[in-house]
Amino acid sequence: MKYLKQLAIVLIVSLLAELMAYLIPLPVAASVYGLVLMLIGLITHIIPLRLVEDVGDFLVENMGIMFVPPTVGIIACVDELKQMWIPLLVAGIFTTFLIMIITGLVTQALIKKTGGES
Amino acid sequence: MTFFINSVYFGMVLTFVAYEIGLFCKKKIRLAIVNPVVIASLIVGAVLVLGKIDYETYSESVQYITYFLTPATVCLAIPLYRQIHLLKKYPLAIMGGVFSGVLTAMVSIYFIALIFGLTHEQYITLLPKSITTAIGMGISEKMGGIVTLTVVAISVTGITGTLSAEFMLKLFRIKNPVAKGLAIGTCSHALGTTKAMEMGEVEGAMSSLAIVLTGILTVIGVSIFANFIG
């Protein structure tokens, strides 16, 4: 009962998010609108935390398995991959390191500098 | 055999069992490189190739698992809400960090395109590779990239970030949990966030926040950078 109600709320937010993605002509995914909607709901207490917490934590903790099908999907585009697999791997691996390091160092330096006051 | 493959449960069972094996391996071998998503994908991929099973057949069976990706991403708001005080405490550092990350992504893809002599279409395909699949696909489609290859690039990026995060962050002495979470989320979207969640609630929340901010900044960034290679 408790879980069904929580799941229902999460699904309602997801549905509203899909509607937003359909109506707003930007290449922004429904899941991002949904995340923002849910966050606003929680901050304004329109959605009390206890009404989504259990199902929400379950979904977040088990998110990994949802990435298995898209990852396996790589084998379905082997032919298209042939034309540009080297730049794709360089972009996928090398740039990822670069972005991680730069974002981390810049954030860390800014936190030290601003000391958190604002 | 055909009976099994045609059953809707076939792909589901395969995925769940493969993921359990992945979780078991991770528990036994405590190494960052042993990741349940990667192990499970390798097992499923091997079964499909060896059993000569179409990816389409498999994908149809597991669509119910993939359907939950949106609700799960929506629920990333929950750990983010629990840590909202951090966003209020470090707004400048967070915005600055994510901005520098997105800029790095755009500039480095631009140089890769120059070095490898990529066409405009191929360049657009790679530009949105650090953001969550659904937005990345949307950008690639709208701007004229090759959508399936964008998805591959996003997967490779996610796996790279997930597997290397612990080592890279340690190597570059990035110790602050806010900085760690943002770094992971900015470079490797929701897949990386599963790793950040493991590191701690602050890391996970900041990584979720980074997915949203990176997604929005990349939409803007791609529309500017797309013009640089014609």
Short mmCIF file of N, CA and C in Angstrom, two decimals, chain B residues 38 54 62 72 74-75 84 87 90 94 112 122 127 146 149 176 181 200 202 206 209 211-212 217 222 227:
data_model
loop_
_atom_site.label_atom_id
_atom_site.label_comp_id
_atom_site.label_asym_id
_atom_site.label_seq_id
_atom_site.Cartn_x
_atom_site.Cartn_y
_atom_site.Cartn_z
N VAL B 38 29.24 -3.06 -15.97
CA VAL B 38 30.14 -3.52 -17.02
C VAL B 38 30.14 -5.04 -17.12
N ASP B 54 19.15 -11.74 -31.71
CA ASP B 54 19.07 -10.37 -32.18
C ASP B 54 19.03 -9.40 -31.01
N VAL B 62 13.55 -6.35 -22.51
CA VAL B 62 14.02 -5.61 -21.33
C VAL B 62 13.52 -4.17 -21.31
N ALA B 72 13.66 6.72 -12.09
CA ALA B 72 14.85 6.65 -11.23
C ALA B 72 15.63 7.96 -11.28
N VAL B 74 14.36 10.87 -11.95
CA VAL B 74 13.53 11.82 -11.22
C VAL B 74 13.82 11.73 -9.72
N CYS B 75 14.01 10.51 -9.24
CA CYS B 75 14.25 10.29 -7.81
C CYS B 75 15.63 10.70 -7.35
N ILE B 84 20.65 19.75 0.10
CA ILE B 84 20.42 21.05 -0.54
C ILE B 84 21.22 22.17 0.15
N LEU B 87 24.31 23.18 -1.71
CA LEU B 87 24.11 24.04 -2.88
C LEU B 87 24.02 25.50 -2.43
N TYR B 90 27.75 26.59 -1.31
CA TYR B 90 28.79 26.77 -2.33
C TYR B 90 28.24 27.06 -3.72
N ILE B 94 30.12 25.55 -7.21
CA ILE B 94 29.40 24.53 -7.97
C ILE B 94 29.19 24.98 -9.41
N ILE B 112 39.54 17.29 -31.04
CA ILE B 112 39.50 15.91 -31.56
C ILE B 112 38.98 15.94 -33.01
N GLN B 122 29.81 14.07 -37.80
CA GLN B 122 30.53 13.27 -36.80
C GLN B 122 30.88 14.11 -35.56
N LEU B 127 29.77 15.78 -29.63
CA LEU B 127 29.66 16.92 -28.70
C LEU B 127 28.85 16.62 -27.43
N ILE B 146 24.72 11.58 -35.57
CA ILE B 146 24.30 10.19 -35.76
C ILE B 146 23.90 9.67 -34.39
N LEU B 149 25.37 6.49 -32.64
CA LEU B 149 26.77 6.63 -32.23
C LEU B 149 26.92 7.58 -31.04
N ASN B 176 37.74 16.87 -1.58
CA ASN B 176 36.49 17.44 -1.11
C ASN B 176 35.30 16.69 -1.71
N GLY B 181 31.94 14.67 -6.20
CA GLY B 181 30.63 14.37 -6.79
C GLY B 181 30.39 15.15 -8.08
N GLY B 200 29.41 8.07 -1.25
CA GLY B 200 28.77 8.75 -0.13
C GLY B 200 27.58 9.56 -0.57
N VAL B 202 26.86 12.75 -0.01
CA VAL B 202 27.21 14.08 -0.54
C VAL B 202 27.69 13.96 -1.98
N MET B 206 25.75 15.60 -5.23
CA MET B 206 26.43 16.58 -6.09
C MET B 206 26.52 16.06 -7.52
N LEU B 209 23.20 16.64 -9.08
CA LEU B 209 23.07 18.05 -9.42
C LEU B 209 23.83 18.36 -10.70
N ILE B 211 24.38 16.41 -13.17
CA ILE B 211 23.67 15.90 -14.36
C ILE B 211 22.75 16.99 -14.91
N VAL B 212 22.01 17.63 -14.00
CA VAL B 212 21.06 18.66 -14.42
C VAL B 212 21.79 19.87 -15.00
N LEU B 217 23.69 23.30 -19.54
CA LEU B 217 24.80 24.04 -20.14
C LEU B 217 25.21 23.45 -21.49
N VAL B 222 26.38 23.27 -27.11
CA VAL B 222 26.40 22.62 -28.42
C VAL B 222 25.88 23.56 -29.50
N ASN B 227 28.68 25.49 -34.68
CA ASN B 227 29.03 26.34 -35.82
C ASN B 227 30.51 26.34 -36.16
#
